[in-house]
Coordinates of C-alpha atoms in Angstrom, one line a residue:
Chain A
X651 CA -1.8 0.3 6.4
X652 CA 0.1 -0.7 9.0
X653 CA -3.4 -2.2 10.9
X654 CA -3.3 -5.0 8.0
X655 CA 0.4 -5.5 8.8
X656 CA -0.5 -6.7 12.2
X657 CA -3.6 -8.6 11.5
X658 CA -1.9 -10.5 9.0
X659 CA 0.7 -11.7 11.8
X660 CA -1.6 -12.3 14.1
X661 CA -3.2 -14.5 11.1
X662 CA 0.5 -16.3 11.2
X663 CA -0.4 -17.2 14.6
X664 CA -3.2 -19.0 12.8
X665 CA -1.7 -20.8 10.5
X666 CA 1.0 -22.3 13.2
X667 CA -1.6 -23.6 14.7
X668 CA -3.8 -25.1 12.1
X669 CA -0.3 -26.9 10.9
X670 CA 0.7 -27.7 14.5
X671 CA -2.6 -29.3 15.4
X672 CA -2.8 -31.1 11.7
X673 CA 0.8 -32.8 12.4
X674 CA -0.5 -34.0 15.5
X675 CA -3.7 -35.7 13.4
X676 CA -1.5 -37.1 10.6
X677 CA 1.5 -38.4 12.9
X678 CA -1.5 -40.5 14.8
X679 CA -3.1 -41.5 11.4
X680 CA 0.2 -42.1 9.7
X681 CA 1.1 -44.3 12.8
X682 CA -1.7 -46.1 12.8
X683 CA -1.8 -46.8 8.9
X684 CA 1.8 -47.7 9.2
X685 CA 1.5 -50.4 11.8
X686 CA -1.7 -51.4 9.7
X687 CA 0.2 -51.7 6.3
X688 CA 2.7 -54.1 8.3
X689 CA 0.0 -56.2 10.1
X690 CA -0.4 -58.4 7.4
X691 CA -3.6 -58.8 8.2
X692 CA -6.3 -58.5 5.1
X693 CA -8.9 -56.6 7.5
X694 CA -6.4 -54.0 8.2
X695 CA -4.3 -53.5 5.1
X696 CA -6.6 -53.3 2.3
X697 CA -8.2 -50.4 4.6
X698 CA -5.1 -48.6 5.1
X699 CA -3.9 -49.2 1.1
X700 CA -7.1 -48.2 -0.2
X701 CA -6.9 -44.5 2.7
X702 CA -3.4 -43.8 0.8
X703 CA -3.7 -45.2 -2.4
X704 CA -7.0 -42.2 -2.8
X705 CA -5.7 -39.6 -0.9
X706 CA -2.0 -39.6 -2.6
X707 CA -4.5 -39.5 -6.2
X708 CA -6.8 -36.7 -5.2
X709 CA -5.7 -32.9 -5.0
X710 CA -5.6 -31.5 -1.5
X711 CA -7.9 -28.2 -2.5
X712 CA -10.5 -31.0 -3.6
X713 CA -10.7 -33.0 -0.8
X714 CA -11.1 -30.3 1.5
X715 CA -13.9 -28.9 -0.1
X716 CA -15.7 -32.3 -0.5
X717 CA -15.3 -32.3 3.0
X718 CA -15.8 -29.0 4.0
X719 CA -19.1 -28.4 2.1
X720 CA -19.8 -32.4 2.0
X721 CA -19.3 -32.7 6.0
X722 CA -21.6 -29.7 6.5
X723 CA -24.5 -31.0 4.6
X724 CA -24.0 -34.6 6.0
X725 CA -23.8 -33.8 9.4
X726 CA -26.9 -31.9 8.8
X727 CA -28.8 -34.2 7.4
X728 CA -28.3 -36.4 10.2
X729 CA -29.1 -34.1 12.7
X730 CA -32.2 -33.5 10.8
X731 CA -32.5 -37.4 11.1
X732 CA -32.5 -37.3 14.7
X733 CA -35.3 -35.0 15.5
X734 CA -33.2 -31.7 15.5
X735 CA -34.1 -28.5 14.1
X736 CA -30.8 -26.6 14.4
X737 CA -28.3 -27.2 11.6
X738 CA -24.6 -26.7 12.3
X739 CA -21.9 -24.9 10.6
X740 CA -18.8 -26.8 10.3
X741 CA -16.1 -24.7 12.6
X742 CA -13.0 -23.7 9.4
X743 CA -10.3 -24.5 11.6
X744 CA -11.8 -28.1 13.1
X745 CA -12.2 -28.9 9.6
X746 CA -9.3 -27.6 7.6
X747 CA -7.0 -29.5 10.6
X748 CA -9.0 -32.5 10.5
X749 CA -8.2 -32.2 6.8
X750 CA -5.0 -31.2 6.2
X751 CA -4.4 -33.8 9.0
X752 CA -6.2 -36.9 6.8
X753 CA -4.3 -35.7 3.4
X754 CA -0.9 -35.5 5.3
X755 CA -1.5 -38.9 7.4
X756 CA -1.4 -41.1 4.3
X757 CA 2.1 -39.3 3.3
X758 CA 2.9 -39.7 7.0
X759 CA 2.0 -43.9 6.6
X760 CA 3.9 -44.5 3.6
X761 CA 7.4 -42.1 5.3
X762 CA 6.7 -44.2 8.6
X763 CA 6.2 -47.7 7.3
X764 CA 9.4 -47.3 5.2
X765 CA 11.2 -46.5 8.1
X766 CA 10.0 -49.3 10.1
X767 CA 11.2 -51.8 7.4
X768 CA 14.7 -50.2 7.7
X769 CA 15.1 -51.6 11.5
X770 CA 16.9 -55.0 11.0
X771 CA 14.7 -57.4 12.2
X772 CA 17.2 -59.0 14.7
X773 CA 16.1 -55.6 16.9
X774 CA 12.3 -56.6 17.1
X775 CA 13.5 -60.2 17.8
X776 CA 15.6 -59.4 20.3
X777 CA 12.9 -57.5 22.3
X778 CA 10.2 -60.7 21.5
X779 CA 13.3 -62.9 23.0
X780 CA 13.6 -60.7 26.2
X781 CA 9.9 -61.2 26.8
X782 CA 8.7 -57.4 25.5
X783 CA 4.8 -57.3 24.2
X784 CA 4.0 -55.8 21.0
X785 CA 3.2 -52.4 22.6
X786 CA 6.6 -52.3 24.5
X787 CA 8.6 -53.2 21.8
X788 CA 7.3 -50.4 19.6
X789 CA 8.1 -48.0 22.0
X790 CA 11.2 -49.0 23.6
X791 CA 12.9 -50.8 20.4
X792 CA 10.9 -49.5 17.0
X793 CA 10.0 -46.0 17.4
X794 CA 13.3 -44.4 19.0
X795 CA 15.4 -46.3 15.9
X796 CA 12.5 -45.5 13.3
X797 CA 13.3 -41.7 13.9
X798 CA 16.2 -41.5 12.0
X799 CA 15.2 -43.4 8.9
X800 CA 11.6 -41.2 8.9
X801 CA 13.4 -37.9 9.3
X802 CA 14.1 -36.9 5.7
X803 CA 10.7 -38.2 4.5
X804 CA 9.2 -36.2 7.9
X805 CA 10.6 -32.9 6.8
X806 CA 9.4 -33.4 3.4
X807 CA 5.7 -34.3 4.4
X808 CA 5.8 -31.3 7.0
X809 CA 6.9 -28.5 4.8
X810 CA 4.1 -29.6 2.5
X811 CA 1.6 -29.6 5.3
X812 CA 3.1 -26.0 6.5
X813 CA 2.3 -24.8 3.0
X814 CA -1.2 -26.7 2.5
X815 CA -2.2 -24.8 5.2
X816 CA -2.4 -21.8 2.8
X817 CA -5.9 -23.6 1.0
X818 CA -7.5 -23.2 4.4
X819 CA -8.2 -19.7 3.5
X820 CA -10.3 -20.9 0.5
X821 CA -12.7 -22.7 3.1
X822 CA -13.0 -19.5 5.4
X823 CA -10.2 -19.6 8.3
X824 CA -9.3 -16.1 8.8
X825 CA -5.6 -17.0 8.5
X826 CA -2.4 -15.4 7.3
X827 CA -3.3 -16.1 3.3
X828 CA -7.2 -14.9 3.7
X829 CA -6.2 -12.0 5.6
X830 CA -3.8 -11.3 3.4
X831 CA -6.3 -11.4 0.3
X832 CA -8.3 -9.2 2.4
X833 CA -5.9 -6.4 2.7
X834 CA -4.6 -6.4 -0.9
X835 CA -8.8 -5.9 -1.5
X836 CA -9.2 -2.9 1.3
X837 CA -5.8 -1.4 -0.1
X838 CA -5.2 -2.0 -3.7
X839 CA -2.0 -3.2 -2.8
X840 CA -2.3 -7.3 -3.4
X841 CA 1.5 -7.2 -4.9
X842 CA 2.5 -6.0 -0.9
X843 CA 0.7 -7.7 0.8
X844 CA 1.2 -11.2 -0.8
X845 CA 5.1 -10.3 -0.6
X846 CA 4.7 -10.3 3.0
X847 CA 3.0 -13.5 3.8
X848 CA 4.8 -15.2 1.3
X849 CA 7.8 -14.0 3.5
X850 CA 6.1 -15.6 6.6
X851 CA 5.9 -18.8 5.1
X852 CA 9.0 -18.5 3.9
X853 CA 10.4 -18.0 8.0
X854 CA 8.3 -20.4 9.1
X855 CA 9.7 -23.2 6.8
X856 CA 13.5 -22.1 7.3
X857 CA 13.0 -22.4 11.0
X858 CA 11.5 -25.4 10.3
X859 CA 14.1 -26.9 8.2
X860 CA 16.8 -25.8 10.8
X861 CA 15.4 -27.2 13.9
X862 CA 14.6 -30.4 12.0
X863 CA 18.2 -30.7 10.8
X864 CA 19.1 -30.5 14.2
X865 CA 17.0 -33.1 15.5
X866 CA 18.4 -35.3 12.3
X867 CA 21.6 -34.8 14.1
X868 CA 20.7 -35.8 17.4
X869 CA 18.7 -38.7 15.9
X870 CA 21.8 -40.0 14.2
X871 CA 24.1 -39.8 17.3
X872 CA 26.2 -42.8 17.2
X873 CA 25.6 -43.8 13.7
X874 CA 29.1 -44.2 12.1
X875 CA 29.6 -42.1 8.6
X876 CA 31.6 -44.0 5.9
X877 CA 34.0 -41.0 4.9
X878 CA 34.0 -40.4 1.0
Chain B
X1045 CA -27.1 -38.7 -3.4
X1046 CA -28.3 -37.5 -7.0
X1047 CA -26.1 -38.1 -9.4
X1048 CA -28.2 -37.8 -12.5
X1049 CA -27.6 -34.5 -12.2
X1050 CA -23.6 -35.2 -13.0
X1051 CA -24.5 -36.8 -15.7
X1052 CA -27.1 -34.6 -17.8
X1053 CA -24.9 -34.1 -20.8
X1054 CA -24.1 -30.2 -20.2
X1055 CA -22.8 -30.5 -17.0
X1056 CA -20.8 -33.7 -18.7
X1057 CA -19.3 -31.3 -21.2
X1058 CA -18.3 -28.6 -18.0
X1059 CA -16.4 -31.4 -16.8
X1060 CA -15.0 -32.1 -20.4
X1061 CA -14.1 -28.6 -20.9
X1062 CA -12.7 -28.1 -17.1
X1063 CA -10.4 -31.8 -18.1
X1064 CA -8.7 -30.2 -21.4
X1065 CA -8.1 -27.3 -19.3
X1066 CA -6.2 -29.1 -16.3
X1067 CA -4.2 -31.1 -18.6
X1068 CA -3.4 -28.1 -21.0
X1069 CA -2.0 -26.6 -17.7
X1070 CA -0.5 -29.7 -16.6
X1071 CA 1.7 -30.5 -20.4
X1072 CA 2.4 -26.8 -20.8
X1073 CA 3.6 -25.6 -17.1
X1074 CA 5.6 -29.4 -17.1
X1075 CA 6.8 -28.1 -20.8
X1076 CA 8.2 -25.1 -19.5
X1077 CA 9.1 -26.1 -16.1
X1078 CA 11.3 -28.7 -17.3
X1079 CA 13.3 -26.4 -20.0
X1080 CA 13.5 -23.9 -17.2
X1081 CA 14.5 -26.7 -14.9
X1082 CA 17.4 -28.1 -17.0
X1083 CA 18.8 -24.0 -17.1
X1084 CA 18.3 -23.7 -13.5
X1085 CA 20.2 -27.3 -12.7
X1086 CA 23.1 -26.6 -15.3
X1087 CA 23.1 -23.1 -13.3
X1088 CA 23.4 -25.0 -9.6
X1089 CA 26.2 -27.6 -10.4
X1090 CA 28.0 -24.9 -12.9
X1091 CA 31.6 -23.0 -11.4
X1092 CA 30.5 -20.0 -11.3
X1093 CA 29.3 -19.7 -7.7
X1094 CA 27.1 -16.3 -8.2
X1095 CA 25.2 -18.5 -10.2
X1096 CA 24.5 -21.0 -8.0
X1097 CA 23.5 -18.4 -5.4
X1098 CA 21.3 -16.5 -7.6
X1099 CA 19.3 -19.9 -8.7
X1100 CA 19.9 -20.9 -5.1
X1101 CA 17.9 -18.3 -3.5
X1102 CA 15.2 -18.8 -6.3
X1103 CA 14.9 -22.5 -5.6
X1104 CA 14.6 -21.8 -1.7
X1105 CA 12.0 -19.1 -2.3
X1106 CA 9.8 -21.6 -4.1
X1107 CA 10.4 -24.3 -2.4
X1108 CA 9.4 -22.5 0.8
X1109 CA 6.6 -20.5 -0.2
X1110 CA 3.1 -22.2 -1.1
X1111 CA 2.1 -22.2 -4.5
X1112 CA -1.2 -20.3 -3.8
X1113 CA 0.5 -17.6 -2.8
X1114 CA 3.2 -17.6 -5.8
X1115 CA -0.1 -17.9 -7.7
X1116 CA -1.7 -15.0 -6.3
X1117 CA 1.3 -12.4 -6.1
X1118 CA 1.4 -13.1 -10.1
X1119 CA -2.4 -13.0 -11.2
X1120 CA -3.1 -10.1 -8.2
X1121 CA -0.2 -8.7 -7.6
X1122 CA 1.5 -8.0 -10.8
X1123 CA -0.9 -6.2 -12.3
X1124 CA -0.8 -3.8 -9.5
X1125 CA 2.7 -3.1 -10.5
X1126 CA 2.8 0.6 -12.7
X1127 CA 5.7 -0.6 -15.1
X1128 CA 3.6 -3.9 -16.2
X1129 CA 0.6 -1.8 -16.4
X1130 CA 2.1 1.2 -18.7
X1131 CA 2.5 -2.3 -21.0
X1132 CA 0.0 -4.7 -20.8
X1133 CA -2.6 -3.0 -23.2
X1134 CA 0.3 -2.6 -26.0
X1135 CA 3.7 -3.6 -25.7
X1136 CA 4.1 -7.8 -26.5
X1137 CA 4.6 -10.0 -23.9
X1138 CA 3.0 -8.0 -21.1
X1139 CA -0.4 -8.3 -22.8
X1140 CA -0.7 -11.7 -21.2
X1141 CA -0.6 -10.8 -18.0
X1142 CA -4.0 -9.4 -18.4
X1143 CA -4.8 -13.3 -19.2
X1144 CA -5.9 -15.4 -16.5
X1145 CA -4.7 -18.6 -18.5
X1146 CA -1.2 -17.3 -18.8
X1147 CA -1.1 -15.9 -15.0
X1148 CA -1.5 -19.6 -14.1
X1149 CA 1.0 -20.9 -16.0
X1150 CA 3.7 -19.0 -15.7
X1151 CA 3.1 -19.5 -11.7
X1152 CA 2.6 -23.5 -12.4
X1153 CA 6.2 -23.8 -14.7
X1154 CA 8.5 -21.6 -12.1
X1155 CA 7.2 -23.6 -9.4
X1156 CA 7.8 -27.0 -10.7
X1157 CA 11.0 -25.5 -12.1
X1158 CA 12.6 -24.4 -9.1
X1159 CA 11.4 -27.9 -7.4
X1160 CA 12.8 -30.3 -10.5
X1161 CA 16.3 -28.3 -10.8
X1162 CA 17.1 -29.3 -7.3
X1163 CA 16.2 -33.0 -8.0
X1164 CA 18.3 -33.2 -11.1
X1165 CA 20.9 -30.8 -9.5
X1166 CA 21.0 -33.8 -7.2
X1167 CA 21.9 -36.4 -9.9
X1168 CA 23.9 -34.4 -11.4
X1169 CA 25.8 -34.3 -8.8
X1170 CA 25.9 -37.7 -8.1
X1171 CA 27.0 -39.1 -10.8
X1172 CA 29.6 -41.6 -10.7
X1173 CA 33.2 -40.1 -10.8
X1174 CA 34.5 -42.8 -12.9
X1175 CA 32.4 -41.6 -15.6
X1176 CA 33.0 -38.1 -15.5
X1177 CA 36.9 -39.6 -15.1
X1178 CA 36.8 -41.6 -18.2
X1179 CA 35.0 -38.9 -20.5
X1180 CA 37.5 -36.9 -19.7
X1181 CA 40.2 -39.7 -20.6
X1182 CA 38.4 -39.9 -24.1
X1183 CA 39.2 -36.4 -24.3
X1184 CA 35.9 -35.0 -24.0
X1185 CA 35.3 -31.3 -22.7
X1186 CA 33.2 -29.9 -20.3
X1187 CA 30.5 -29.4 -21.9
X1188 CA 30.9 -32.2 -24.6
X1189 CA 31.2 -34.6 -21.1
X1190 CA 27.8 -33.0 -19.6
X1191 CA 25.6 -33.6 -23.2
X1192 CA 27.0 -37.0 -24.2
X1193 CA 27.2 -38.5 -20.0
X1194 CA 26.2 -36.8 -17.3
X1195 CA 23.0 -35.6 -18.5
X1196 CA 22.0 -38.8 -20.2
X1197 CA 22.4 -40.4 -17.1
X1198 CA 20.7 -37.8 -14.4
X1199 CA 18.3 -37.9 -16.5
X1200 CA 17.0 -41.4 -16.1
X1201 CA 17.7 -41.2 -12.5
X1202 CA 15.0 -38.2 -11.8
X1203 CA 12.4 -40.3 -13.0
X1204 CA 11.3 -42.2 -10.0
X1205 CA 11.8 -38.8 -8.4
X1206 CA 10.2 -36.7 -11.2
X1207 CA 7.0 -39.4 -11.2
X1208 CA 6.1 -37.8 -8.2
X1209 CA 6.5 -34.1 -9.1
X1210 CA 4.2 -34.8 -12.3
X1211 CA 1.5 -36.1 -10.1
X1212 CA 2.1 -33.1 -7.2
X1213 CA 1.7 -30.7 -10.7
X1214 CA -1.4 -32.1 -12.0
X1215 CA -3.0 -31.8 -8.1
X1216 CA -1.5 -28.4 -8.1
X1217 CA -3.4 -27.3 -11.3
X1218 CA -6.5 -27.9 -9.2
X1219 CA -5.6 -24.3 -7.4
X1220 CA -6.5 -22.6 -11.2
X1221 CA -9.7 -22.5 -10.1
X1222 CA -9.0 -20.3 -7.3
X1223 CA -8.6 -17.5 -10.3
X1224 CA -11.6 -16.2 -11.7
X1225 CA -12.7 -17.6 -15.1
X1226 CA -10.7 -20.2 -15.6
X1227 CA -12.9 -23.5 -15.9
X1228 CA -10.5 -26.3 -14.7
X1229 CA -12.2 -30.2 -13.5
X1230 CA -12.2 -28.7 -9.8
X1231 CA -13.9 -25.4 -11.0
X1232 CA -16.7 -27.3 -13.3
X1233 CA -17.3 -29.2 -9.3
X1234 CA -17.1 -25.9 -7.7
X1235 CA -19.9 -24.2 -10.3
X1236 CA -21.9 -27.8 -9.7
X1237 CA -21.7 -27.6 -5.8
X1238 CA -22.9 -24.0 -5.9
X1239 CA -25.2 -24.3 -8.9
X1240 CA -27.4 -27.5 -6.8
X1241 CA -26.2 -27.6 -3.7
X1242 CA -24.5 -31.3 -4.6
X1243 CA -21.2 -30.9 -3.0
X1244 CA -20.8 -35.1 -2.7
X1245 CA -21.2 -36.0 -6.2
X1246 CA -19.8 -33.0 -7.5
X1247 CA -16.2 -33.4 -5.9
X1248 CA -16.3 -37.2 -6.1
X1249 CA -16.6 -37.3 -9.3
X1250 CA -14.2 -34.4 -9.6
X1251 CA -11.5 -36.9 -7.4
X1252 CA -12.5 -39.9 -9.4
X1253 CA -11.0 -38.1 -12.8
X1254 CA -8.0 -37.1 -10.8
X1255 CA -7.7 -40.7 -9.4
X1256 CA -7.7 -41.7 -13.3
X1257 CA -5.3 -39.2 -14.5
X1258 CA -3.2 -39.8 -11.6
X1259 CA -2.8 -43.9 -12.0
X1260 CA -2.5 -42.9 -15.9
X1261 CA 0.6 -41.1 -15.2
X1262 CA 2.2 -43.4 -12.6
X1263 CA 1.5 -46.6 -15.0
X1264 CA 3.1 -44.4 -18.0
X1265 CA 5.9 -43.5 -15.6
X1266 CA 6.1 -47.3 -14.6
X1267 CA 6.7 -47.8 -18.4
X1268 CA 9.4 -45.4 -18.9
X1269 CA 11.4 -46.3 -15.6
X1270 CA 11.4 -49.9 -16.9
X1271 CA 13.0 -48.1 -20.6
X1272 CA 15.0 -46.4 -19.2
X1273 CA 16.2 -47.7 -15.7
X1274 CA 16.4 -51.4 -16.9
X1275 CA 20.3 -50.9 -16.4
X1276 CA 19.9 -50.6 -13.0
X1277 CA 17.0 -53.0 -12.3
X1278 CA 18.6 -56.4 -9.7
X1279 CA 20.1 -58.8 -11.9
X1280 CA 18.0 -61.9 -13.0
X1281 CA 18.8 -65.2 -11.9

């Protein structure tokens, strides 16, 4: 009884890193869409409209399986193009953080480009005036001030992700919700088990949500509060 | 890519069936969600504070769990329970839990309970003191003041907020088919995928009636906001 206990922790571990590694894709994605969106440029935004305009219509659960199953048979079929006889499997946690991390990038485009319109423009001037490239002035002048504005929206979009990571399970990765399901079908027990990783989650997004409020504070250092 | 075999007419009506299921889901668990959710915020802005904890703790619990789980501990983990099995072969309401339908629901409406009492606990709260001021200056009561002002007005300012839950609800009804025997537009794509191997067509066109149900909503939603919200629409020159 107790075995299942442990594996489903070490399943936790998992699941950490599946969401870790799937912020890390969707911060770059959202990033990139963001800047894209603002380019004003017809190559790049009707791209980067059309990526967050589907994804934010589509369930999660169905996008991962069309490109779970769908990636699996495409790649090999195009193996199979190239002269090869071995097929591939599709590695469950590559895919469900390439996934997760695609879904969660258009979220992350729409929190970031919002908080890049909040900047007063006189900021980005001022950097173009003091002779600052593009590329310098997004790090020195955009992205420490956008912080603040794409907190709130940040948390949001990551507590989703944490708990998408759940539907990962359904393509395979032996994490905290498959192992889980396991258990309650070795012990009878499902009502127990499922108690206890919901309780996971449930630490994992509160230490979440405080270290994030935290950083929200140190973020909005110097920002003056109108008392109400 | 072979998609004549979406469009033999049987596999046409799987998707047909699956649709009527997903929005049955959708319009019942919003149904009940949003009478639980008006209890729930009434309950969070009320005095009584062991009331606010109570719903308090639920809305944290839901909010920070996923919904596959919540969905799993009710379909697989309440029957396991003795005192809901003693009465799910006789006694009245427990005979649904034997019902995979019913399982779903009831996880779909708490969860998009416990996420729209927070939002309208939050415009509740923020509505304008000079109108809670001046119902109380026309001598309204508590509760006369919530009915005729307070709730007229939160309500019309979860919308933009609520827009966005209704789509998150009808993605979230994709998870039914996670449940055995329930037949919902991503389980008709899930029997097609296995069925032929076809996992491209059968979860495009699975997303492209999402996509449509999805930018049906938000235009209706556009609709109502404009109703409702013209009030506080920027002033025409």
């Amino acid at each position: 009884m107790s075995g299942y206990f442990v594996s489903i922790l070490q399943g936790a571990l998992l699941t950490v890193g599946v969401s870790l590694a799937a912020l890390v894709v969707a911060i770059l994605l959202g990033l990139l869409g963001a800047v894209a969106k603002l380019s004003g440029r017809p190559l790049l935004v009707v791209p980067a409209t059309v990526y967050t305009t589907l994804v934010r219509g589509v369930p999660e659960l169905v996008l991962m399986l069309l490109i779970f199953y769908g990636g699996t048979i495409g790649l090999n079929h195009l193996l199979a193009a190239l002269g090869s006889k071995s097929s591939v499997d599709i590695n469950p946690f590559l895919a469900g953080t390439l996934t997760i991390g695609f879904i969660y990038g258009a979220y992350m485009t729409e929190t970031f480009r919002g908080a890049i319109l909040s900047i007063p423009k006189g900021q980005m001037e001022a950097a173009w005036a003091f002779g600052m490239g593009p590329v310098r002035t997004f790090l020195r002048i955009t992205a420490p001030q956008m912080v603040r504005y794409a907190l709130p929206g940040f948390t949001n979009n990551w507590l989703v992700l944490i708990k998408a990571t759940a539907l990962v399970s359904l393509i395979g990765l032996k994490e905290m919700t498959y192992l889980s399901k396991q258990a309650s079908a070795a012990t009878r027990e499902p009502f127990t088990f499922f108690l206890f990783a919901a309780a996971l989650f449930l630490v994992y997004t509160s230490v979440s949500l405080w270290a994030l409020r935290r950083l929200e504070r140190r973020f909005s250092l110097g920002v003056k509060r109108a008392q109400t | 890519m072979r998609w004549d075999v979406i469009f033999q007419s049987k596999h046409l009506a799987m998707y047909g069936e699956g649709l009527i299921t997903t929005l049955w889901l959708l319009l019942s668990s919003l149904g009940v969600g949003a009478v639980l959710a008006l209890l729930f915020a009434l309950a969070l802005t009320s005095s009584i504070a062991p009331l606010r904890w109570i719903v308090g703790a639920y809305t944290y619990v839901i909010r920070g769990t996923p919904l596959l789980i919540q969905l799993y501990l009710i379909y697989y983990g309440l029957g396991q329970l003795e005192w809901i099995q003693a009465r799910w072969d006789e006694v009245w309401p427990w005979t649904h839990f034997k019902e995979p339908f019913f399982c779903a629901l009831l996880a779909f409406s708490l969860n998009t309970a416990g996420y729209t009492a927070e939002m309208l606990a939050g415009a509740i709260r923020e509505t304008p003191a000079g109108e809670i001021e001046a119902a109380q200056a026309m001598g309204m009561g508590r509760a006369q003041a919530m009915r005729r002002i307070v709730l007229p007005s939160a309500l019309r300012r979860t919308l933009p907020a609520y827009s966005n839950e209704v789509v998150m609800m009808l993605h979230a009804t994709s998870l039914a088919s996670t449940v055995p025997a329930m037949l919902d537009v991503t389980a008709a794509a899930s029997r097609i995928y296995s069925d032929f191997y076809l996992p491209f067509e059968a979860y495009i066109f699975a997303a492209a009636i999402y996509l449509t149900i999805t930018f049906t909503l938000v235009g209706m939603f556009k609709l109502a906001e404009r109703r409702f919200l013209a009030h506080l629409a920027p002033r025409a020159h």
